[in-house]
CSV table of C-alpha atoms and ligand atoms in Angstrom, one decimal:
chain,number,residue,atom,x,y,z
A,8,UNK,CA,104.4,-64.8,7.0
A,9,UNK,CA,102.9,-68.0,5.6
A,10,UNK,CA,100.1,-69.7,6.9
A,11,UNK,CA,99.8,-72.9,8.9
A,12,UNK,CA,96.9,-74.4,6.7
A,13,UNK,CA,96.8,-74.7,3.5
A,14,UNK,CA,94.8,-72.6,1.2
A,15,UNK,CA,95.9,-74.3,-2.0
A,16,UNK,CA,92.2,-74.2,-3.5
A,17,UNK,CA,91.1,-71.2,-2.3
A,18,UNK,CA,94.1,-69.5,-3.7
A,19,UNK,CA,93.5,-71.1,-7.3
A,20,UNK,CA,90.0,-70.1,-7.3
A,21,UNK,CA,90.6,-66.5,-5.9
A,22,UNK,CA,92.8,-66.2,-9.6
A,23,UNK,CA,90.3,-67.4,-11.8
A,24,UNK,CA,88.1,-65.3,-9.7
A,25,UNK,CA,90.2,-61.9,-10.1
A,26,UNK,CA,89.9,-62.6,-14.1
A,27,UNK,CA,85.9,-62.7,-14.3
A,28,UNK,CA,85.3,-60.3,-11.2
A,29,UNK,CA,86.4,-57.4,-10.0
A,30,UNK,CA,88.7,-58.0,-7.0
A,31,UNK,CA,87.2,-61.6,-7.9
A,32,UNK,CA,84.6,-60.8,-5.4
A,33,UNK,CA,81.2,-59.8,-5.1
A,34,UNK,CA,81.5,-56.8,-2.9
A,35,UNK,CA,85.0,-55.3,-2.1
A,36,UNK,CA,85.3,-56.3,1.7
A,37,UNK,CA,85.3,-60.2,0.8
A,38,UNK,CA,88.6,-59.5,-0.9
A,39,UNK,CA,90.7,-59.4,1.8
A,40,UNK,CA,92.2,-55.9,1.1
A,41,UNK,CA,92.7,-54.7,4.4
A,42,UNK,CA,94.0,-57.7,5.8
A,43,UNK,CA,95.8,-59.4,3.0
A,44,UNK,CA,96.5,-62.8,1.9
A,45,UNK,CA,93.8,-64.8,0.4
A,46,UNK,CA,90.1,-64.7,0.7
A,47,UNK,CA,88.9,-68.1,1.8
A,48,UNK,CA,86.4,-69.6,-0.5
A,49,UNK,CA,83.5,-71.2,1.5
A,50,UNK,CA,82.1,-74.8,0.9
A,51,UNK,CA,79.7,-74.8,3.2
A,52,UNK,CA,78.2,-73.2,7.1
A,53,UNK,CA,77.6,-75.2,9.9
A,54,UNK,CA,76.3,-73.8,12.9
A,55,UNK,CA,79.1,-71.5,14.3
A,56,UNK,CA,81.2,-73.0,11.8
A,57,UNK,CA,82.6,-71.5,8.0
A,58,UNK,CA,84.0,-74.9,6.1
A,59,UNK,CA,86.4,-73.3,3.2
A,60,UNK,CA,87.3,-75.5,-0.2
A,61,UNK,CA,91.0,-76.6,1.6
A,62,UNK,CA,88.8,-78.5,4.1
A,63,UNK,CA,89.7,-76.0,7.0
A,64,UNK,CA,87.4,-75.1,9.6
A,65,UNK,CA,86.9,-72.0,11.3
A,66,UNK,CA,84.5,-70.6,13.7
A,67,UNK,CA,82.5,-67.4,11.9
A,68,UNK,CA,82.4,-64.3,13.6
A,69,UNK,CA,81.2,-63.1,10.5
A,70,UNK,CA,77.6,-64.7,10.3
A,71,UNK,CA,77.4,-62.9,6.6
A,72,UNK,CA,77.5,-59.9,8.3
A,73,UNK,CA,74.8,-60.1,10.5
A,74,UNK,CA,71.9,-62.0,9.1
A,75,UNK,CA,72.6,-65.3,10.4
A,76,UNK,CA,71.0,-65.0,13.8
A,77,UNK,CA,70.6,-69.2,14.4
A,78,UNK,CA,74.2,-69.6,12.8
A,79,UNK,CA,74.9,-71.2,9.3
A,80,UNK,CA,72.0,-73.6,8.1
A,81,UNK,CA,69.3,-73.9,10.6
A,82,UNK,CA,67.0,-76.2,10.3
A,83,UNK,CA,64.2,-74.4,10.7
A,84,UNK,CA,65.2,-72.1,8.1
A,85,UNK,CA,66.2,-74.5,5.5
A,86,UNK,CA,63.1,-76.6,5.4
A,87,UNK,CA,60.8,-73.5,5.4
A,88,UNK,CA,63.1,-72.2,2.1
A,89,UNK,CA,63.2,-76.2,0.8
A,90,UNK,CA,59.1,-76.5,0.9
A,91,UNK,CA,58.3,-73.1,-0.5
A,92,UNK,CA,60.4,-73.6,-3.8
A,93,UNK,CA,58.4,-76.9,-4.4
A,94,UNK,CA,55.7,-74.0,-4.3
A,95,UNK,CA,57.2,-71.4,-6.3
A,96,UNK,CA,60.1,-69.0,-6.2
A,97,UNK,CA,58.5,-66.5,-7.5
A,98,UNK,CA,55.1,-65.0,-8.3
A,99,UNK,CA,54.9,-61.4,-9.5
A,100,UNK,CA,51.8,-61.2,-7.5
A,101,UNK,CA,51.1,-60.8,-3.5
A,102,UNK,CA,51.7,-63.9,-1.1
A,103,UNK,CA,50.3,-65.0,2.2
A,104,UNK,CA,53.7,-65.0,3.1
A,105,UNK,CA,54.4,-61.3,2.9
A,106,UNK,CA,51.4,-60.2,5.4
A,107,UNK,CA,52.8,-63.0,7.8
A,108,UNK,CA,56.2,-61.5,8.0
A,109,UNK,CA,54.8,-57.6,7.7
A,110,UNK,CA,52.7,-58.6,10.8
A,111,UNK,CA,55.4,-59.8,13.0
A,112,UNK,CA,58.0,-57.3,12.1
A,113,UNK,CA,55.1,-54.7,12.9
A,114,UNK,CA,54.3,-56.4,16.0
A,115,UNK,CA,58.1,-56.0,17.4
A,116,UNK,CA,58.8,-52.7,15.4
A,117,UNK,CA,55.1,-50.8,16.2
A,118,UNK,CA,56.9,-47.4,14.7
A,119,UNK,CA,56.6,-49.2,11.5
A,120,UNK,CA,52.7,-48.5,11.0
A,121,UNK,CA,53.2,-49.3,7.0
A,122,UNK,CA,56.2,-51.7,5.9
A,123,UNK,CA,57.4,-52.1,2.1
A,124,UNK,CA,59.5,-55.5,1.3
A,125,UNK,CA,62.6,-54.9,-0.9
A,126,UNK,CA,65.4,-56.8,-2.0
A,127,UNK,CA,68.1,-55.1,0.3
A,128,UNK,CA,69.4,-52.5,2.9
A,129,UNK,CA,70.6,-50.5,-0.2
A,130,UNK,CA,67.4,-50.3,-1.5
A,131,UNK,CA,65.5,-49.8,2.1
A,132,UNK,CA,67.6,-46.9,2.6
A,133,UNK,CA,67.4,-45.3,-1.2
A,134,UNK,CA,63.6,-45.6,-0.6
A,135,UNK,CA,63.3,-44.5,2.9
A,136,UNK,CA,64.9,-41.1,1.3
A,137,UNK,CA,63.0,-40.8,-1.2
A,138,UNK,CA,59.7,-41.6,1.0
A,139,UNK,CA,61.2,-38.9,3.2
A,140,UNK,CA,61.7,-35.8,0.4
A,141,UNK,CA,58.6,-36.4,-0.9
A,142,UNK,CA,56.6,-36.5,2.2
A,143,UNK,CA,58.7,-33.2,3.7
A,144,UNK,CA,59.3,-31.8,-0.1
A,145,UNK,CA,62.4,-31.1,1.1
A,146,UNK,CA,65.6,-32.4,-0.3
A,147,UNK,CA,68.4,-31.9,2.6
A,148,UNK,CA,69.8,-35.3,4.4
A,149,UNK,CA,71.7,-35.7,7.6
A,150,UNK,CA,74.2,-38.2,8.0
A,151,UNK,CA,76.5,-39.4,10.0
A,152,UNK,CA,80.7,-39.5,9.4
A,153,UNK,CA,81.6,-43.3,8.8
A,154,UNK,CA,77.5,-44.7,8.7
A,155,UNK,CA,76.7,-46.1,5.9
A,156,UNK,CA,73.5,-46.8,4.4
A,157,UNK,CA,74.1,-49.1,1.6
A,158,UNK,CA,75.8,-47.6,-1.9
A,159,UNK,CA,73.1,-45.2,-3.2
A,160,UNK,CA,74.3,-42.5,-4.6
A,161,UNK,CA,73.4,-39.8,-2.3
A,162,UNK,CA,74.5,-41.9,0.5
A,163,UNK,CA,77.7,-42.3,-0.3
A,164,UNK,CA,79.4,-39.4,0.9
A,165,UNK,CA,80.7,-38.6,4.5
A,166,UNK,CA,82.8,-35.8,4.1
A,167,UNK,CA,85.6,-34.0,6.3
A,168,UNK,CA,85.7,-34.2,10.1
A,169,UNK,CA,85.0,-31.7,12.9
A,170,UNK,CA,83.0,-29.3,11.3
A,171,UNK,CA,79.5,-29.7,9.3
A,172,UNK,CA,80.3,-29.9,5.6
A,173,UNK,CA,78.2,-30.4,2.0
A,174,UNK,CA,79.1,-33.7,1.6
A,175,UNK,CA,81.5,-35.2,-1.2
A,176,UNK,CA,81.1,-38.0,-3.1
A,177,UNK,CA,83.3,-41.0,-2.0
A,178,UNK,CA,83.5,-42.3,-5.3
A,179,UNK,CA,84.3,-41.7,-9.1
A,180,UNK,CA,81.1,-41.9,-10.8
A,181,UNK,CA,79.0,-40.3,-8.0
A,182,UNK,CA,78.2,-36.8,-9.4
A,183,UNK,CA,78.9,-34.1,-7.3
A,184,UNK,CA,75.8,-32.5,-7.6
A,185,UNK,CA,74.0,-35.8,-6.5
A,186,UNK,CA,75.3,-35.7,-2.8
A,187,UNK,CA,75.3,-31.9,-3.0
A,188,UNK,CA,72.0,-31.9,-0.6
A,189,UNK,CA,73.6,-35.1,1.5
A,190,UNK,CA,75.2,-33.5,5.2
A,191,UNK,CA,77.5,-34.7,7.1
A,192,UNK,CA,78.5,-34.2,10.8
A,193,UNK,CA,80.4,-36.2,13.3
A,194,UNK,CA,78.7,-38.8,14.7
A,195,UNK,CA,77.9,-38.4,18.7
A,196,UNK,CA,78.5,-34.1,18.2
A,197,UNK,CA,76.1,-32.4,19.7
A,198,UNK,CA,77.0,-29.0,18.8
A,199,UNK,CA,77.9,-29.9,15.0
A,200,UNK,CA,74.3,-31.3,14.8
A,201,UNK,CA,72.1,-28.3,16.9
A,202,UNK,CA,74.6,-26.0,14.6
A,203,UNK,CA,73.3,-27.2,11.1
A,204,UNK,CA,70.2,-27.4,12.5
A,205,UNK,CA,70.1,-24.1,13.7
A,206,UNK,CA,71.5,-23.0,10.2
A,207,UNK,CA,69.4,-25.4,7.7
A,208,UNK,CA,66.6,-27.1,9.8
A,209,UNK,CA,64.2,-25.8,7.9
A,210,UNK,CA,65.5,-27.6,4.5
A,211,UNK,CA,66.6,-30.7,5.7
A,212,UNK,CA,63.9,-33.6,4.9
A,213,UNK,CA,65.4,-36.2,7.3
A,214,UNK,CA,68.2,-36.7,9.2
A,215,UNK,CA,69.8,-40.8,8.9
A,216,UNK,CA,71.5,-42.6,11.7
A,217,UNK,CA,72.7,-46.2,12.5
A,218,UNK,CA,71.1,-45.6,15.9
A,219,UNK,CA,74.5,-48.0,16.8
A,220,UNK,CA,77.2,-47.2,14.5
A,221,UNK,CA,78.4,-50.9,13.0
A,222,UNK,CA,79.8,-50.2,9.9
A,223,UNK,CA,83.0,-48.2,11.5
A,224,UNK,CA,83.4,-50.7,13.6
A,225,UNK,CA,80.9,-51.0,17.1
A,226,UNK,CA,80.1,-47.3,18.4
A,227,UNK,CA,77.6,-46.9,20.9
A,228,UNK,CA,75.5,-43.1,20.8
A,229,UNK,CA,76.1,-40.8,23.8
A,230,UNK,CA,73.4,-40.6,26.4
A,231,UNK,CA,71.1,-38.5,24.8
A,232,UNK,CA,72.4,-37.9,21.4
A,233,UNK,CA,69.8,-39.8,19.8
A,234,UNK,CA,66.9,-38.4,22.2
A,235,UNK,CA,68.7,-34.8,20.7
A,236,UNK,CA,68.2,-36.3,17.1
A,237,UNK,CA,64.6,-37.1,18.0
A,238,UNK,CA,64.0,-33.6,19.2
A,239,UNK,CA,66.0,-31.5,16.5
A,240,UNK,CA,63.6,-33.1,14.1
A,241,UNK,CA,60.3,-32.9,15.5
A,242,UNK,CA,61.2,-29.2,16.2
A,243,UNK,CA,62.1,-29.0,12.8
A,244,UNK,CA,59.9,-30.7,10.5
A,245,UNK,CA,62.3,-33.5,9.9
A,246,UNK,CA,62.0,-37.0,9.6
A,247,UNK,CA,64.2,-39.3,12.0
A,248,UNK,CA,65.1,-42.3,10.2
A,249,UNK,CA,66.6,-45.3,12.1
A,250,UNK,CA,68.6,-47.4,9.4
A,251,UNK,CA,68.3,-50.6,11.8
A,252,UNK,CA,69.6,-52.5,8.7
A,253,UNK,CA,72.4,-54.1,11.2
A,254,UNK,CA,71.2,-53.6,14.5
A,255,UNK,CA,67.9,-54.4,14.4
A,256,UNK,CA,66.8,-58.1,15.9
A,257,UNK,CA,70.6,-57.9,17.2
A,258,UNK,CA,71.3,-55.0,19.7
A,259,UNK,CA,68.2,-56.0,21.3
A,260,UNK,CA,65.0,-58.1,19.6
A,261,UNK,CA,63.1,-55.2,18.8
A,262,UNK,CA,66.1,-53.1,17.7
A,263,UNK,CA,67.5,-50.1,18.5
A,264,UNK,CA,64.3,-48.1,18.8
A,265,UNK,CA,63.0,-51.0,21.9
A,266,UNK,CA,66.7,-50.7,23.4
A,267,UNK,CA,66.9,-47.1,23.7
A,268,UNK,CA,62.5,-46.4,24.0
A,269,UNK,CA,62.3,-43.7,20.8
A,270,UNK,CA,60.7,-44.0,18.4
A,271,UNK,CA,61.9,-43.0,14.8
A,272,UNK,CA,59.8,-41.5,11.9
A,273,UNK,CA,61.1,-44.0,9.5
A,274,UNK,CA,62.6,-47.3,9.8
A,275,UNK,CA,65.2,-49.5,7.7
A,276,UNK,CA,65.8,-53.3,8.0
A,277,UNK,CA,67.7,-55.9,6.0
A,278,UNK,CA,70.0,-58.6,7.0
A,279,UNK,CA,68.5,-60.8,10.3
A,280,UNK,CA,64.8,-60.4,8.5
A,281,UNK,CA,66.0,-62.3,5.8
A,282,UNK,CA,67.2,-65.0,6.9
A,283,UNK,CA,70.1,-65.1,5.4
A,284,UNK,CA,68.6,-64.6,1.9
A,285,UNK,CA,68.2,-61.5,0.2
A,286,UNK,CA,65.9,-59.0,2.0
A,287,UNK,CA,65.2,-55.3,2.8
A,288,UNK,CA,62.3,-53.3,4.4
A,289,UNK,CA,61.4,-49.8,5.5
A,290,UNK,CA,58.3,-48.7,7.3
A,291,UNK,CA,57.4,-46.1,9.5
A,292,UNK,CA,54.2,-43.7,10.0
A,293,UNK,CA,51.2,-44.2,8.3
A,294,UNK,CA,51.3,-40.7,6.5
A,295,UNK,CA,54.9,-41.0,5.5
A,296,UNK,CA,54.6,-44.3,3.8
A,297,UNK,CA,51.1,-43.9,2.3
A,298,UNK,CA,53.1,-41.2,-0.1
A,299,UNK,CA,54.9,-44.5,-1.9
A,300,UNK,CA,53.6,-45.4,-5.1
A,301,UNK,CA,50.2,-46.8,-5.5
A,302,UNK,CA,48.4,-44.8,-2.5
A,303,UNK,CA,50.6,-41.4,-3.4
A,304,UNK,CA,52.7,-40.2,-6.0
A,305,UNK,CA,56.3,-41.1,-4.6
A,306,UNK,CA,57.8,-44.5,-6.9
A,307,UNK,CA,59.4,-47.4,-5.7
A,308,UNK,CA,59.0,-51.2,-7.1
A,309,UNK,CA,61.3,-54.0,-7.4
A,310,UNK,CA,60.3,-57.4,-9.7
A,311,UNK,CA,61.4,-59.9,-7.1
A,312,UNK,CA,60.7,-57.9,-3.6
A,313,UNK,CA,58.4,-59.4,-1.3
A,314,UNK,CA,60.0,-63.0,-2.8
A,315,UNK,CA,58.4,-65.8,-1.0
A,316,UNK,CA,62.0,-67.5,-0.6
A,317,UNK,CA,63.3,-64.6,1.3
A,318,UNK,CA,59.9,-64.3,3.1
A,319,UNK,CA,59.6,-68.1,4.4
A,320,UNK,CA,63.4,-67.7,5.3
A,321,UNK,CA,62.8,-64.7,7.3
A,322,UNK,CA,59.7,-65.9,9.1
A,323,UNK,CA,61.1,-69.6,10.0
A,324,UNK,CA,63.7,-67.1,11.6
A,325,UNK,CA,62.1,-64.8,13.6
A,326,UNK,CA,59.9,-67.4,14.8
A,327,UNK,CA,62.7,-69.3,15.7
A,328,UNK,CA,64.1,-66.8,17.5
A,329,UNK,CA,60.7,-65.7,19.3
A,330,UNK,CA,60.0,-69.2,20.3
A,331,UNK,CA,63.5,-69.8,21.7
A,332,UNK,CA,66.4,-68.4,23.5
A,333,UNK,CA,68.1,-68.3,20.7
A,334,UNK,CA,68.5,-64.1,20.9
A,335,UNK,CA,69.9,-64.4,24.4
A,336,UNK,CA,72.6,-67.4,23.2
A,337,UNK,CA,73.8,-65.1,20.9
A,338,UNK,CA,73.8,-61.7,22.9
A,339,UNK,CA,75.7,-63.8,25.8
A,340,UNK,CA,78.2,-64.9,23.1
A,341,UNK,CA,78.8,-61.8,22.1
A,342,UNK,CA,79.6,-60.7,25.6
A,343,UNK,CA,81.7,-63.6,26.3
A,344,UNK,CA,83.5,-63.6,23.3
A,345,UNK,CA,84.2,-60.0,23.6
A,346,UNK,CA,85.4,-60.4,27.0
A,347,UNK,CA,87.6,-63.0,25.9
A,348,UNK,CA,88.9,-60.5,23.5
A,349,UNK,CA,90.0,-58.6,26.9
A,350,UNK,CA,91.7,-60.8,28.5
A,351,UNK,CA,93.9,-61.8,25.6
A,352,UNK,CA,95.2,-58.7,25.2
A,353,UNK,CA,95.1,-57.5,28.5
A,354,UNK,CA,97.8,-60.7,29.0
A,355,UNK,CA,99.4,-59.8,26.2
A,356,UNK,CA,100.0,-56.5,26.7
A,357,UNK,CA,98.0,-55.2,23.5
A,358,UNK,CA,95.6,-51.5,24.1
A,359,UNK,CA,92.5,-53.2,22.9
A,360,UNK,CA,88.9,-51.6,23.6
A,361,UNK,CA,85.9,-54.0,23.3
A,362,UNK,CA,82.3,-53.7,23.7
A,363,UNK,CA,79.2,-55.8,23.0
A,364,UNK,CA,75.6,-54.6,22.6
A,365,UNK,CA,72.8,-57.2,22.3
A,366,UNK,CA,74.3,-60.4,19.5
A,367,UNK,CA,76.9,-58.3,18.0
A,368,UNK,CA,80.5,-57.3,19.3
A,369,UNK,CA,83.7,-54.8,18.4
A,370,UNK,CA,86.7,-54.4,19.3
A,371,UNK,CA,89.6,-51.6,18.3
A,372,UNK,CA,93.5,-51.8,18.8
A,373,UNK,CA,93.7,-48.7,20.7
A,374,UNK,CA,94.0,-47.5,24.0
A,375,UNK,CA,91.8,-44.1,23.6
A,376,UNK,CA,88.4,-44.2,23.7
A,377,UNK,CA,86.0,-44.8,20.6
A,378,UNK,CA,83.3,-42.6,19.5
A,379,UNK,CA,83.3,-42.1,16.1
A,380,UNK,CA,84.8,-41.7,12.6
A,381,UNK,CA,88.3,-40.1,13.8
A,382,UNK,CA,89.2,-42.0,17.0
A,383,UNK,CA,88.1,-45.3,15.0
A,384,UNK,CA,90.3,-44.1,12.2
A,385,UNK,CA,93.3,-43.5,14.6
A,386,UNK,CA,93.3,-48.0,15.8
A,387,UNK,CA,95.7,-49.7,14.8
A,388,UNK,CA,95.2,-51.3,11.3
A,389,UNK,CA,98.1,-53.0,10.7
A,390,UNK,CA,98.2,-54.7,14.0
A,391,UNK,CA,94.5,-55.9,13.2
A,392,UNK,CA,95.5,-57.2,10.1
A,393,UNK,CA,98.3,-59.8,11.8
A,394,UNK,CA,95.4,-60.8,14.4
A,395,UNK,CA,93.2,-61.3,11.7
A,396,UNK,CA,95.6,-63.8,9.9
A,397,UNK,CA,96.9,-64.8,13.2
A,398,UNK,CA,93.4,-66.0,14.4
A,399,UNK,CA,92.5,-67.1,10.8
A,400,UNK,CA,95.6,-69.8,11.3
A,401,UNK,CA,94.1,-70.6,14.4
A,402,UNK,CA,90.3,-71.8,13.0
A,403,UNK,CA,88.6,-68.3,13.8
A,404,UNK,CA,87.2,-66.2,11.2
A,405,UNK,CA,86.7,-62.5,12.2
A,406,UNK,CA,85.8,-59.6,9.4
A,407,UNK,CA,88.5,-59.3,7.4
A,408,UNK,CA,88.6,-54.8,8.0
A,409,UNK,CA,89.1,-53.6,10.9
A,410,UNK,CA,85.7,-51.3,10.5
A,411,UNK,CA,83.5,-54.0,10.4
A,412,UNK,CA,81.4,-55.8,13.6
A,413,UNK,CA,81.4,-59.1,14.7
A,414,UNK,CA,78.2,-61.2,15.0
A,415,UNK,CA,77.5,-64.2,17.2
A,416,UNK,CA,74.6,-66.3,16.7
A,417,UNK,CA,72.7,-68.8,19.2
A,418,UNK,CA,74.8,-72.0,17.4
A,419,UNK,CA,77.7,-69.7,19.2
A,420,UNK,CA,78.0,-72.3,22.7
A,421,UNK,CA,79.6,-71.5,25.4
A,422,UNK,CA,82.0,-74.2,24.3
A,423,UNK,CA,82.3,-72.9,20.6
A,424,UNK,CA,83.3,-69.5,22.6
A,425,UNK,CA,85.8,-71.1,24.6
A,426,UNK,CA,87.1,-72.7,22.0
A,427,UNK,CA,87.8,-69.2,20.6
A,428,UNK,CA,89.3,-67.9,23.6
A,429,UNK,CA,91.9,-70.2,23.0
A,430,UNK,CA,92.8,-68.8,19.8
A,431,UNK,CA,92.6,-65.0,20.7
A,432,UNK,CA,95.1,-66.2,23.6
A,433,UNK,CA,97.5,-68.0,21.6
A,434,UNK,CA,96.9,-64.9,18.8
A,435,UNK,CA,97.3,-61.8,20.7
A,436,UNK,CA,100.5,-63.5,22.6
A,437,UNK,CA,102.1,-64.3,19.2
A,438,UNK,CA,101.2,-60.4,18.2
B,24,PLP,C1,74.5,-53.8,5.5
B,24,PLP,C2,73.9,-52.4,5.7
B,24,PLP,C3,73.2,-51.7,4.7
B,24,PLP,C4,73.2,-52.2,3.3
B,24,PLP,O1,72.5,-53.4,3.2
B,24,PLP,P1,72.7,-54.3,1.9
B,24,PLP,O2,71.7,-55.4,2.1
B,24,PLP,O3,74.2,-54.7,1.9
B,24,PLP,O4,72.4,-53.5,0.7
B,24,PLP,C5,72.6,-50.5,5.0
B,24,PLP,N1,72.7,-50.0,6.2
B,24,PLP,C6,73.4,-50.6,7.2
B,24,PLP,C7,73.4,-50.0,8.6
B,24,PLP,C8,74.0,-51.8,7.0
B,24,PLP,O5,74.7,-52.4,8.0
């Protein structure tokens, strides 16, 4: 199949790319692997809008995976970033600008009592573990089949399905013995979970969960597994980490945690508190966090964390966002667009499921419901990846895996949506 528009530029840079990086990419899922054809090099964001180097225009469903709440390029944003580099990029010392942003993210996320700024949702989650095994002094973790939680080590690993297993590594140069303590169960199986707890509650030091699975695609919890995740842990001396890294300021403003009223142990953020620059944080009690390095004895630093760039980028967001109705644009964009999503296929005849929680959407190519690793697993990947170059032809720019969420943002209109509705139309009829 060859493309309508031309990709002449992006194609030359993608090989001079693959011969200094590789994949010629800075993380694999840019590459286009899953979809195939080439990865469009970006010139610049507008609003809704992904410009690449051919000239083409597309509308982003991608928002950088998540962070970019206002859409590409706000204005508030830029001119908080533009006037704090005349003041500095960088100190190596505490800023104003860090206890601004620490308050309002503890003001929406009150679980987090104590808050560390790091550089991202990698690090957050490395650290929350760590913060977690030295508070309990246990060295068991829970997770979840398909979550992830950045690439640390330990966290990469999620095993077979169906039963409760010692996790595997999912990649060469992860030692075994590193994710030897790492478990991993199903995500929404009750019994799997009460099972290990029942057999090794008493070791396990936390237990991690994308309270909304986003990084399998969109998977909502059961009613009450969460609530059963809350309760296994106090019983057993566990710490319930949230990794909101995604979710949180999206699925609703305060996260997770608001949307579904419990309250987690720990908490992990990244992505919307940045602004679109590079930012992670975790947080939670008081006597958790006061372990970390220099109250207690558990380590964790980073040279450039707490950077006033990322800080002003993230507060000229959030204030944004608290100020306007900017969250609700882009939750009812996500529910239009998602709906849209329906309809095309629906009149096409294509088993599609969608849903939309808060300002992020997903949608599989199945006609079985979706709950977790296995049922997302069993869509249908090569028809996503003709809708993804179908749709790319047609100026809309979804995730380029079919285990990746979308993301609206309030630049998202209701005529930027319909516009898209078009395409999905025109797409899933041409599928
Ligand atoms: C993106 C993401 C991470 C990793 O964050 P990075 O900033 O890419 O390191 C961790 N957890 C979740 C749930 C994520 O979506």
């Amino acid at each position: 199949m060859t493309d309508t528009l031309s990709t002449a530029r992006s194609e030359a840079l993608f090989a001079e790319a693959q011969a200094l990086m590789p994949g010629g990419v800075s993380s694999p899922v840019r590459a286009f692997k899953s979809v195939g054809g080439t990865p469009r090099f970006i010139e610049r964001g507008e609003g809704a809008y992904l410009e690449d180097v051919d000239g083409n225009r597309y509308i982003d469903y991608v928002m950088s995976f998540g962070p970019l709440l206002l859409g590409h390029a706000p204005e508030a944003v830029v001119s908080a970033v533009a006037e704090q580099a005349r003041k500095g990029t960088s100190y190596g010392a505490p800023s104003p600008l860090e206890v601004d942003l620490a308050e309002m993210i503890q003001r929406i996320y009150p679980s987090m009592e104590r808050l560390r700024f790091v550089n991202s949702g990698t690090e957050g989650a490395m650290s929350a573990v760590r913060a977690a095994r030295g508070f309990t002094g246990r060295n068991k973790v829970v997770k979840f089949e398909g979550h992830y939680h950045g690439h640390a080590d330990l966290l990469l690993a999620k095993a077979g399905s169906g039963v409760a297993t010692l996790g595997l590594p999912d990649s060469p140069g992860v030692p075994a013995a590193v994710t030897a303590d790492t478990l991993v169960v199903p995500f929404n199986d009750e019994a799997a979970v009460r099972e290990l707890f029942g057999r090794e509650g008493d070791e396990i030091a936390a237990v991690l969960v994308e309270p909304i699975a986003g990084n399998m695609g969109l998977v909502r919890p059961r009613d009450g597994f969460l609530e059963l995740l809350r309760e296994l842990a106090t019983e057993h001396g566990a710490l319930l980490v949230f990794d909101e890294v995604m979710v949180g300021f999206r699925v609703h403003p305060g996260g997770a945690q608001a949307l579904f009223g419990i309250q987690p142990d720990v908490t992990i953020l990244g992505k919307v508190i940045g602004g679109g620059l590079p930012v992670g944080a975790y947080g939670g009690r008081a006597d958790v966090m006061q372990m970390m390095a220099p109250d207690g004895p558990v380590y964790q630093a980073g040279t450039l964390s707490g950077n006033p760039l990322a800080m002003a980028a993230g507060l000229a967001l959030l204030r944004e966002v608290e100020a306007s109705g900017a969250w609700q644009r882009a939750a009812d964009a996500a529910r239009e667009t998602a709906d849209a999503i329906q309809r095309a296929a629906d009149a096409a005849g294509v088993p599609v499921v969608t849903d939309a929680v808060g300002a992020m959407f997903g949608f599989f190519l199945t006609d079985e419901p979706v709950t977790d690793y296995a049922s997302a697993a069993r869509s249908d990947k090569a028809a996503f990846a003709r809708l993804h170059r179908l749709l790319l032809d047609r100026g809309v720019y979804l995730p380029p895996s079919p285990f990746e969420a979308c993301f609206t943002s309030s630049a998202h209109t209701p005529e930027v949506v319909a516009e898209a509705a078009e395409a999905f139309r025109s797409a899933f009829a041409a599928l």
